[in-house]
Tab-separated table of C-alpha atoms in Angstrom:
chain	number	residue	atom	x	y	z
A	513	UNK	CA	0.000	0.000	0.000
A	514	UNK	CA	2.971	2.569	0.748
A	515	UNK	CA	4.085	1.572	-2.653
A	516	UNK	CA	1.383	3.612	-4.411
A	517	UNK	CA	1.647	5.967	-2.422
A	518	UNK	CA	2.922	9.257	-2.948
A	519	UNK	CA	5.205	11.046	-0.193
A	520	UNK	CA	2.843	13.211	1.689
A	521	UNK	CA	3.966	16.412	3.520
A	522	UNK	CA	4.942	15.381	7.163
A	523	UNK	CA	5.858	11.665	6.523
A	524	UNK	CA	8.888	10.654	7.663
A	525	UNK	CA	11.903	9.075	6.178
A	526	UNK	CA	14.153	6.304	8.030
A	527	UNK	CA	16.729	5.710	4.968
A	528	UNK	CA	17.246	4.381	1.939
A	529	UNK	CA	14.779	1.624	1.764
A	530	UNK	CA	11.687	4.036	2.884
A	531	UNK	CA	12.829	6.200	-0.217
A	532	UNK	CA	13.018	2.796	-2.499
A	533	UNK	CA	9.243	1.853	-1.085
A	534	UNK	CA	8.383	5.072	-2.080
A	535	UNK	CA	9.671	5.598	-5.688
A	536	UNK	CA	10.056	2.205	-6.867
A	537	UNK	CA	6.468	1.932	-8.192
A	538	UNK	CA	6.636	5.476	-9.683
A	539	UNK	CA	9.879	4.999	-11.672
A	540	UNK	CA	9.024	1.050	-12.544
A	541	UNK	CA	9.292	0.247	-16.486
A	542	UNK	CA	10.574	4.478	-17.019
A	543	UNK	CA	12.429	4.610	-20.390
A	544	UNK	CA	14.004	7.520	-19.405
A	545	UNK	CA	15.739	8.455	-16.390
A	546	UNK	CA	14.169	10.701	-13.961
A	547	UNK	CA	15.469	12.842	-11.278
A	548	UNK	CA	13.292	13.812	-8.004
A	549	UNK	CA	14.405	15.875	-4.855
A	550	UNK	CA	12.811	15.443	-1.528
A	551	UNK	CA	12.590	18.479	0.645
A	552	UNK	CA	12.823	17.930	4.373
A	553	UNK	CA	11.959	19.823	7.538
A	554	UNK	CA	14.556	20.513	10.293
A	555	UNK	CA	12.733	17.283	12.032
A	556	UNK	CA	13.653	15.136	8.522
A	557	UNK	CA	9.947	15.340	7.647
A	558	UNK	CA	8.581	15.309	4.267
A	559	UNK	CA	7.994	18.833	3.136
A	560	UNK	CA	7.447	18.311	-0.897
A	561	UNK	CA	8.879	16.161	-3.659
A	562	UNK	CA	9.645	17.792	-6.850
A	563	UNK	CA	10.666	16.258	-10.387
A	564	UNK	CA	13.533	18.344	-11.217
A	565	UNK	CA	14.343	16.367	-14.669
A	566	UNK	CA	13.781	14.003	-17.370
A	567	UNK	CA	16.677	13.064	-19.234
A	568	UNK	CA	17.068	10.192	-21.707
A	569	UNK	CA	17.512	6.407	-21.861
A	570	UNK	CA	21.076	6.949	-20.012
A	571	UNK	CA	21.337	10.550	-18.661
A	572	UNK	CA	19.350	13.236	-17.055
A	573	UNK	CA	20.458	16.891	-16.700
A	574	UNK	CA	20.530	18.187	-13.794
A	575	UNK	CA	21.365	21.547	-12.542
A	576	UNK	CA	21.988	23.106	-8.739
A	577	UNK	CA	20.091	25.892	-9.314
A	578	UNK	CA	16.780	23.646	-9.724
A	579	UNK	CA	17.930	21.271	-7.175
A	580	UNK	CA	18.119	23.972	-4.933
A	581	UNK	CA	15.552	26.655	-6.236
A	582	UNK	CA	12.151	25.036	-4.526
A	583	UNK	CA	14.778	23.533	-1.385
A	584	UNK	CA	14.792	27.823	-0.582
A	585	UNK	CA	11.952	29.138	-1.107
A	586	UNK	CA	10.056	26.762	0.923
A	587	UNK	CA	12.979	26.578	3.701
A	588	UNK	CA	13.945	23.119	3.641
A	589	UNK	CA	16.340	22.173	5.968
A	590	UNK	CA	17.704	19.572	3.829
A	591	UNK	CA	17.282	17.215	0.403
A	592	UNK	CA	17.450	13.449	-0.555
A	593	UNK	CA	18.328	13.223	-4.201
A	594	UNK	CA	16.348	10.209	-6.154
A	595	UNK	CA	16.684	9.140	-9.726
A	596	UNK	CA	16.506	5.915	-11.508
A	597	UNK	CA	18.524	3.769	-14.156
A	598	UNK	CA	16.462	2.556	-16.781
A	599	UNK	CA	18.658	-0.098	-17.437
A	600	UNK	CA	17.890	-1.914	-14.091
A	601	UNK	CA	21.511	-1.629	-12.533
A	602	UNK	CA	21.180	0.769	-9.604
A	603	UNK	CA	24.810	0.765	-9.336
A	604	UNK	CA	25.597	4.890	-9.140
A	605	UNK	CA	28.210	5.491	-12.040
A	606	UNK	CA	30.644	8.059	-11.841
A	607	UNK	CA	28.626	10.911	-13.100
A	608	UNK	CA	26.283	9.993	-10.128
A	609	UNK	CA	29.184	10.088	-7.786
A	610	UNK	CA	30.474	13.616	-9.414
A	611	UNK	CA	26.608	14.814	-9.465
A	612	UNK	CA	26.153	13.906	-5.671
A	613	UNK	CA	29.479	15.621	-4.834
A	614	UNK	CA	28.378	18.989	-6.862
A	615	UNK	CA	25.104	19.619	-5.369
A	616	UNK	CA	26.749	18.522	-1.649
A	617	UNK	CA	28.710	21.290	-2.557
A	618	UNK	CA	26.353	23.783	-3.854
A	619	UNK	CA	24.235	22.729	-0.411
A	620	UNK	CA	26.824	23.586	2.042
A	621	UNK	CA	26.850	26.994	0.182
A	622	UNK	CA	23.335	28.035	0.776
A	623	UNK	CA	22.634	26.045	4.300
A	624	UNK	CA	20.982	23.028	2.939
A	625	UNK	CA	22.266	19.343	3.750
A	626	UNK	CA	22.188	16.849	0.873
A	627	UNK	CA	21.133	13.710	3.361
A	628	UNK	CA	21.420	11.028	0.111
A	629	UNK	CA	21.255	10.302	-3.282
A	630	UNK	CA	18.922	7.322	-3.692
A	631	UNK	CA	19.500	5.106	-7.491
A	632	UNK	CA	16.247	3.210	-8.601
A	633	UNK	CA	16.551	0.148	-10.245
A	634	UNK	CA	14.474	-2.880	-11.616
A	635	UNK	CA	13.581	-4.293	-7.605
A	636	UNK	CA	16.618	-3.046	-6.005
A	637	UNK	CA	18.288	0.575	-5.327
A	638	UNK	CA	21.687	1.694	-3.957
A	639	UNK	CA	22.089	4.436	-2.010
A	640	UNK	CA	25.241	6.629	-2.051
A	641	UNK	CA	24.724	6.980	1.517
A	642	UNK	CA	24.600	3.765	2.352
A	643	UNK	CA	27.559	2.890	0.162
A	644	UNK	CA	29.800	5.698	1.787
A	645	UNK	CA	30.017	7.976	-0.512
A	646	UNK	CA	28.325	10.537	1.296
């Protein structure tokens, strides 16, 4: 039932797998990627999730200012970065890495905390977090 779900403002996020549960069903069977960003409260409570882009079968532009735009106007405390491989393999590549390390950057500039940056695949994610690349 969480599955079809969408995030609601004030739900809560654990980790990783609460993100998975959440997205899964959303990005199953994409042909393109798609990148989300969940904006949290100071308590690490749901406060909006926006699509930020839609790329193509193996890439998805993605920019700090949109990351980041919504994240201060509506005062969130901090982000978890979501996007999904259409190929299946969750596995973050390099640009993911690079990507993740950007927008950490660009976060510490204006105050907001990237928490993690959560890779949907076919029945399984990986979360950069997780991995300890955060």
């Amino acid at each position: 039932r969480a599955d079809a779900r969408d995030l609601e403002r004030g739900d809560r996020i654990g980790g990783s797998a609460d993100v998975f549960r959440h997205f899964r069903a959303r990005f199953a069977d994409l042909p393109q990627e798609r990148f989300h960003v969940v904006l949290l409260d100071g308590k690490g409570r749901v406060m909006r999730d926006l699509r930020v882009s839609e790329g193509t079968l193996t890439a998805s532009l993605v920019h700090p200012r949109e990351v980041f735009r919504a994240a201060i106007r509506e005062a969130a405390a901090s982000v978890i970065l979501v996007h999904n491989h259409p190929s299946g393999d969750p596995t973050p590549s390099p640009e993911d890495v690079t990507l993740t390390a950007r927008l950490r950057a660009a976060g510490d500039l204006v105050g907001i905390k990237v928490v993690d940056h959560v890779v949907i695949g076919h029945h399984r994610y990986a979360s950069l977090l997780d991995l300890g690349q955060m």
